[in-house]
Amino acid sequence: MKTTHTSNTQPLNDRARRLLRALVESYVREGQPVGSRTLARTAGLDLSPASIRNVMSDLEEMGLVSSPHTSAGRVPTAQGYRLFVDSLLEIKPLDSQEVRTLKERLNPELDTKSLVESASDLLSAVTQMAGMVRVPRRDHAALVQIEFLKLSGRQVLAILVMNKNEVQNRILQLDREYSHSELQQMANYLNEHLAGLDLRQAREQVLREMKAVREHMNTMMLAAIQLGEQAFSDQEQDDQVVFTGQIHLLDYAELSSVEKLRSLFEAFTEKRDLLTLLDTCISAQGVQIFIGQESGHKVLDDCSVVTAPYNVGGQVVGVLGVIGPTRMAYERIIPVVDITAKLLGAALNSRN
Amino acid sequence: MKTTHTSNTQPLNDRARRLLRALVESYVREGQPVGSRTLARTAGLDLSPASIRNVMSDLEEMGLVSSPHTSAGRVPTAQGYRLFVDSLLEIKPLDSQEVRTLKERLNPELDTKSLVESASDLLSAVTQMAGMVRVPRRDHAALVQIEFLKLSGRQVLAILVMNKNEVQNRILQLDREYSHSELQQMANYLNEHLAGLDLRQAREQVLREMKAVREHMNTMMLAAIQLGEQAFSDQEQDDQVVFTGQIHLLDYAELSSVEKLRSLFEAFTEKRDLLTLLDTCISAQGVQIFIGQESGHKVLDDCSVVTAPYNVGGQVVGVLGVIGPTRMAYERIIPVVDITAKLLGAALNSRN
DNA sequence: CTTGGCACTCATCAGGGCAGAGTGCCAGGA
DNA sequence: TCCTGGCACTCTGCCCTGATGAGTGCCAAG
């Protein structure tokens, strides 16, 4: 067995690669351990089952496949899937018809929240798995206008208009009372100085002005700056993820032990684990794939996660992806996630 | 509560009632068909199993209990549950400690959306079932202030300040361009005339003014009214329900056939069926209970739904409740739903 | 009206037998 | 040296069986 074997150190020979690929594909399709006979028929290699058994035995030794019990077929291990997606997988580009459908369903007219929800719905509908989208960081959005509305006494409502699809309201508690006209003047001042900047820049600009020219400013300007600082303060909503389509996970037999489903659904409501996972992807380029335990979260042991970041204005502002059983049709899922990320980015971009 | 079926002809005699009650209680607790022997031990009636069998046979004939198969114990039917909740059930009031905990977790400081979500979370956490809240109709909220912000060309952002915890933004497409000062004037006019009214009233008031005094109005007033009409237009968000805690449903064996769970979860994402159910409750007083098929929705055949409407300013504005298996601890669930509805109403009230 | 006794039904479980799928190993052939 | 057919072996899944136990319905006696 071993002597012949271009052992662990060697990259797999062509035959082994083709067989592994056929095996993964068949298992993904059928969901059942695949035996040497089936492989002999489907792999298109014109080999007898016996020879295939030998190769299988090698693959098993390398930890790429395993048999659930003595006399069942073989099943890919996480490592096997890894090798498969890394070097055996041929990704089929989506046909233009599909792309068009996706595009239509991501209507840039919608406000950001609805857009993000559509994206998640889309992912879960197309892939029949659970979709998720990390909502875009807001910092990037350019400030179009800021207004203040006096509510009562020291309470002021700040209205930040980011663009025609997004408006934020923030309620400020002030240290003294301001008159309507004072508020109006301060808004004018801020609009003049900050329009076009994004929130982060605006915050920085405000701080800079405060430091640099404090002495030269009149009290009105100073007050305006202070008010602006409050309005732009970083009320991060860090838990912002949208999940949809968890139902689909009920369909996969390998996840159907009630225990597993429970913890998976708990993960969706808790969000924390998945958030950290998503956040590790946010800096990466392109599609990322976590297979089984690779994600480092126990809950996802039997799942794979496929993610892709999306950009607005050339900057990564969020991630989206799907969660499903390790046994998923990667060659189809990967381009879907990829394209959806690009389309979401484009839709968000088109409105600035 | 729903129509009482004083079933067949005779009202049940005391013994039968006590036995039915014991049976339901035992079945709710244990989740297994209960036999004559167990009843003899637990019902505290000092009867032999044989006598109890006779009574059971009567109850079965009346359609209040049934046996899953020839030789299993008896299980309450939907009709049996109905009779149980209508006339046998003793509701335990929550102890004040529990009420206090509930109260603390419904913090009136929160904005409406968070408050509603807390309520749903609370329901699902306390009952270990799925919670749901129909978000309050907004109409009732008194308008504190309205402002217009010009976005671009004919686009105007209308800001409706309802109270310190709720602000609504609506983007209006106008038929001609208005200058900043025009918008300002119109806002002033509307604020003067409409402050303190709720949205529905404001809408009516606007329409009335338009009709009645059209000829007397100057163009500015007319424009203001038209603008107001757009701003108050009834963009009902009819799909506004919050569901939480669906995971809990995974725990109930009677729902655990994947098929049932699927359709149940689908109902949660689809929302439509549940919405119509909730809407039928919105006009009713007090706690309502739907057992099994009574709801008229196939999905809920094995579920019971317990709901209660909640009030703001003396008017019913929404409903909340829980969904769980028919076999639920009604004597506990009912007061929880009841109290939560009252607390949510109070929390919403406290801010006007 | 109540009760104990008895026969009956049904679900559940463990065990045995059998077919099918698949493997490992081996020896013979190219 | 590699490929292949053959063979024994192992495991699963299925069906049938019989035993057990829980619970019922009915009846006749108290």
PDB file of N, CA and C (backbone and C1' of nucleotides) in Angstrom, chain A residues 4 15 46-51 53-54 69-71, chain D residues 1-13:
ATOM      1  N   THR A   4       3.975   2.138  -2.928  1.00  0.00           N
ATOM      2  CA  THR A   4       3.585   2.714  -4.201  1.00  0.00           C
ATOM      3  C   THR A   4       3.254   4.182  -4.003  1.00  0.00           C
ATOM      4  N   ARG A  15      -5.013  10.962 -11.043  1.00  0.00           N
ATOM      5  CA  ARG A  15      -6.135  10.036 -10.854  1.00  0.00           C
ATOM      6  C   ARG A  15      -6.823  10.270  -9.512  1.00  0.00           C
ATOM      7  N   ASP A  46     -12.582   4.816 -16.465  1.00  0.00           N
ATOM      8  CA  ASP A  46     -12.430   3.466 -16.978  1.00  0.00           C
ATOM      9  C   ASP A  46     -11.518   2.618 -16.089  1.00  0.00           C
ATOM     10  N   LEU A  47     -11.850   2.611 -14.828  1.00  0.00           N
ATOM     11  CA  LEU A  47     -11.103   1.783 -13.880  1.00  0.00           C
ATOM     12  C   LEU A  47     -12.079   0.822 -13.217  1.00  0.00           C
ATOM     13  N   SER A  48     -11.582  -0.267 -12.735  1.00  0.00           N
ATOM     14  CA  SER A  48     -12.456  -1.194 -12.023  1.00  0.00           C
ATOM     15  C   SER A  48     -12.653  -0.716 -10.601  1.00  0.00           C
ATOM     16  N   PRO A  49     -13.754  -1.114 -10.016  1.00  0.00           N
ATOM     17  CA  PRO A  49     -13.991  -0.758  -8.616  1.00  0.00           C
ATOM     18  C   PRO A  49     -12.814  -1.128  -7.738  1.00  0.00           C
ATOM     19  N   ALA A  50     -12.211  -2.235  -7.993  1.00  0.00           N
ATOM     20  CA  ALA A  50     -11.116  -2.680  -7.128  1.00  0.00           C
ATOM     21  C   ALA A  50      -9.984  -1.664  -7.101  1.00  0.00           C
ATOM     22  N   SER A  51      -9.614  -1.185  -8.285  1.00  0.00           N
ATOM     23  CA  SER A  51      -8.519  -0.203  -8.328  1.00  0.00           C
ATOM     24  C   SER A  51      -8.923   1.040  -7.560  1.00  0.00           C
ATOM     25  N   ARG A  53     -10.855   1.209  -5.130  1.00  0.00           N
ATOM     26  CA  ARG A  53     -10.759   0.954  -3.688  1.00  0.00           C
ATOM     27  C   ARG A  53      -9.362   1.242  -3.184  1.00  0.00           C
ATOM     28  N   ASN A  54      -8.374   0.866  -3.979  1.00  0.00           N
ATOM     29  CA  ASN A  54      -6.999   1.126  -3.566  1.00  0.00           C
ATOM     30  C   ASN A  54      -6.756   2.623  -3.400  1.00  0.00           C
ATOM     31  N   HIS A  69     -18.700   3.758   8.476  1.00  0.00           N
ATOM     32  CA  HIS A  69     -18.582   2.448   9.132  1.00  0.00           C
ATOM     33  C   HIS A  69     -17.949   1.479   8.141  1.00  0.00           C
ATOM     34  N   THR A  70     -17.609   0.326   8.659  1.00  0.00           N
ATOM     35  CA  THR A  70     -16.793  -0.603   7.878  1.00  0.00           C
ATOM     36  C   THR A  70     -17.218  -0.741   6.429  1.00  0.00           C
ATOM     37  N   SER A  71     -18.503  -0.918   6.253  1.00  0.00           N
ATOM     38  CA  SER A  71     -18.878  -1.216   4.894  1.00  0.00           C
ATOM     39  C   SER A  71     -19.872  -0.228   4.305  1.00  0.00           C
TER      40      SER A  71
ATOM     41  P    DT D   1       8.892  -2.747  -8.502  1.00  0.00           P
ATOM     42  O5'  DT D   1       7.619  -2.188  -9.291  1.00  0.00           O
ATOM     43  C5'  DT D   1       7.833  -1.394 -10.461  1.00  0.00           C
ATOM     44  C4'  DT D   1       6.535  -1.311 -11.205  1.00  0.00           C
ATOM     45  C3'  DT D   1       5.339  -0.995 -10.298  1.00  0.00           C
ATOM     46  O3'  DT D   1       4.730   0.205 -10.736  1.00  0.00           O
ATOM     47  C1'  DT D   1       4.842  -2.786 -11.793  1.00  0.00           C
ATOM     48  P    DC D   2       3.641   0.859  -9.769  1.00  0.00           P
ATOM     49  O5'  DC D   2       2.310   0.506 -10.566  1.00  0.00           O
ATOM     50  C5'  DC D   2       2.197   0.908 -11.926  1.00  0.00           C
ATOM     51  C4'  DC D   2       1.037   0.178 -12.561  1.00  0.00           C
ATOM     52  C3'  DC D   2      -0.303   0.379 -11.840  1.00  0.00           C
ATOM     53  O3'  DC D   2      -1.256   0.825 -12.791  1.00  0.00           O
ATOM     54  C1'  DC D   2       0.085  -1.924 -12.260  1.00  0.00           C
ATOM     55  P    DC D   3      -2.698   1.215 -12.307  1.00  0.00           P
ATOM     56  O5'  DC D   3      -3.521  -0.068 -12.759  1.00  0.00           O
ATOM     57  C5'  DC D   3      -3.592  -0.351 -14.154  1.00  0.00           C
ATOM     58  C4'  DC D   3      -4.372  -1.617 -14.342  1.00  0.00           C
ATOM     59  C3'  DC D   3      -5.794  -1.566 -13.781  1.00  0.00           C
ATOM     60  O3'  DC D   3      -6.687  -1.958 -14.816  1.00  0.00           O
ATOM     61  C1'  DC D   3      -4.662  -3.504 -13.013  1.00  0.00           C
ATOM     62  P    DT D   4      -8.208  -1.869 -14.611  1.00  0.00           P
ATOM     63  O5'  DT D   4      -8.569  -3.332 -14.136  1.00  0.00           O
ATOM     64  C5'  DT D   4      -8.326  -4.422 -15.017  1.00  0.00           C
ATOM     65  C4'  DT D   4      -8.623  -5.714 -14.312  1.00  0.00           C
ATOM     66  C3'  DT D   4      -9.998  -5.750 -13.646  1.00  0.00           C
ATOM     67  O3'  DT D   4     -10.782  -6.742 -14.292  1.00  0.00           O
ATOM     68  C1'  DT D   4      -8.300  -6.645 -12.237  1.00  0.00           C
ATOM     69  P    DG D   5     -12.328  -6.696 -14.178  1.00  0.00           P
ATOM     70  O5'  DG D   5     -12.610  -8.151 -13.606  1.00  0.00           O
ATOM     71  C5'  DG D   5     -11.964  -9.273 -14.184  1.00  0.00           C
ATOM     72  C4'  DG D   5     -11.938 -10.424 -13.191  1.00  0.00           C
ATOM     73  C3'  DG D   5     -13.278 -10.690 -12.516  1.00  0.00           C
ATOM     74  O3'  DG D   5     -13.553 -12.084 -12.575  1.00  0.00           O
ATOM     75  C1'  DG D   5     -11.588 -10.354 -10.869  1.00  0.00           C
ATOM     76  P    DG D   6     -14.788 -12.709 -11.887  1.00  0.00           P
ATOM     77  O5'  DG D   6     -14.160 -13.224 -10.503  1.00  0.00           O
ATOM     78  C5'  DG D   6     -12.967 -13.985 -10.518  1.00  0.00           C
ATOM     79  C4'  DG D   6     -12.670 -14.477  -9.114  1.00  0.00           C
ATOM     80  C3'  DG D   6     -13.904 -14.857  -8.313  1.00  0.00           C
ATOM     81  O3'  DG D   6     -13.626 -16.036  -7.562  1.00  0.00           O
ATOM     82  C1'  DG D   6     -12.716 -13.170  -7.166  1.00  0.00           C
ATOM     83  P    DC D   7     -14.806 -16.827  -6.884  1.00  0.00           P
ATOM     84  O5'  DC D   7     -14.493 -16.614  -5.341  1.00  0.00           O
ATOM     85  C5'  DC D   7     -13.143 -16.754  -4.865  1.00  0.00           C
ATOM     86  C4'  DC D   7     -13.054 -16.177  -3.470  1.00  0.00           C
ATOM     87  C3'  DC D   7     -14.294 -16.426  -2.610  1.00  0.00           C
ATOM     88  O3'  DC D   7     -13.914 -16.986  -1.378  1.00  0.00           O
ATOM     89  C1'  DC D   7     -13.693 -14.151  -2.549  1.00  0.00           C
ATOM     90  P    DA D   8     -15.015 -17.694  -0.504  1.00  0.00           P
ATOM     91  O5'  DA D   8     -14.654 -17.083   0.924  1.00  0.00           O
ATOM     92  C5'  DA D   8     -13.283 -16.815   1.248  1.00  0.00           C
ATOM     93  C4'  DA D   8     -13.236 -15.685   2.256  1.00  0.00           C
ATOM     94  C3'  DA D   8     -14.288 -15.798   3.364  1.00  0.00           C
ATOM     95  O3'  DA D   8     -13.677 -15.481   4.597  1.00  0.00           O
ATOM     96  C1'  DA D   8     -14.500 -13.713   2.291  1.00  0.00           C
ATOM     97  P    DC D   9     -14.463 -15.652   5.941  1.00  0.00           P
ATOM     98  O5'  DC D   9     -14.731 -14.134   6.332  1.00  0.00           O
ATOM     99  C5'  DC D   9     -13.673 -13.193   6.195  1.00  0.00           C
ATOM    100  C4'  DC D   9     -14.227 -11.801   6.428  1.00  0.00           C
ATOM    101  C3'  DC D   9     -15.316 -11.740   7.508  1.00  0.00           C
ATOM    102  O3'  DC D   9     -14.913 -10.841   8.512  1.00  0.00           O
ATOM    103  C1'  DC D   9     -15.963 -10.567   5.535  1.00  0.00           C
ATOM    104  P    DT D  10     -15.823 -10.701   9.820  1.00  0.00           P
ATOM    105  O5'  DT D  10     -16.426  -9.259   9.577  1.00  0.00           O
ATOM    106  C5'  DT D  10     -15.598  -8.235   9.016  1.00  0.00           C
ATOM    107  C4'  DT D  10     -16.440  -7.000   8.810  1.00  0.00           C
ATOM    108  C3'  DT D  10     -17.507  -6.804   9.886  1.00  0.00           C
ATOM    109  O3'  DT D  10     -17.594  -5.423  10.172  1.00  0.00           O
ATOM    110  C1'  DT D  10     -18.532  -6.847   7.778  1.00  0.00           C
ATOM    111  P    DC D  11     -17.968  -5.018  11.664  1.00  0.00           P
ATOM    112  O5'  DC D  11     -19.245  -4.102  11.420  1.00  0.00           O
ATOM    113  C5'  DC D  11     -19.130  -3.022  10.578  1.00  0.00           C
ATOM    114  C4'  DC D  11     -20.346  -2.801   9.735  1.00  0.00           C
ATOM    115  C3'  DC D  11     -21.663  -2.681  10.493  1.00  0.00           C
ATOM    116  O3'  DC D  11     -21.938  -1.302  10.686  1.00  0.00           O
ATOM    117  C1'  DC D  11     -21.867  -3.824   8.382  1.00  0.00           C
ATOM    118  P    DT D  12     -23.255  -0.875  11.460  1.00  0.00           P
ATOM    119  O5'  DT D  12     -24.303  -0.803  10.266  1.00  0.00           O
ATOM    120  C5'  DT D  12     -24.055   0.092   9.180  1.00  0.00           C
ATOM    121  C4'  DT D  12     -25.213   0.010   8.220  1.00  0.00           C
ATOM    122  C3'  DT D  12     -26.571   0.303   8.864  1.00  0.00           C
ATOM    123  O3'  DT D  12     -27.240   1.265   8.082  1.00  0.00           O
ATOM    124  C1'  DT D  12     -26.621  -1.784   7.717  1.00  0.00           C
ATOM    125  P    DG D  13     -28.608   1.884   8.619  1.00  0.00           P
ATOM    126  O5'  DG D  13     -29.690   1.015   7.841  1.00  0.00           O
ATOM    127  C5'  DG D  13     -29.505   0.734   6.453  1.00  0.00           C
ATOM    128  C4'  DG D  13     -30.687  -0.057   5.954  1.00  0.00           C
ATOM    129  C3'  DG D  13     -31.999   0.258   6.674  1.00  0.00           C
ATOM    130  O3'  DG D  13     -33.039   0.269   5.714  1.00  0.00           O
ATOM    131  C1'  DG D  13     -31.458  -2.031   6.974  1.00  0.00           C
TER     132       DG D  13
END
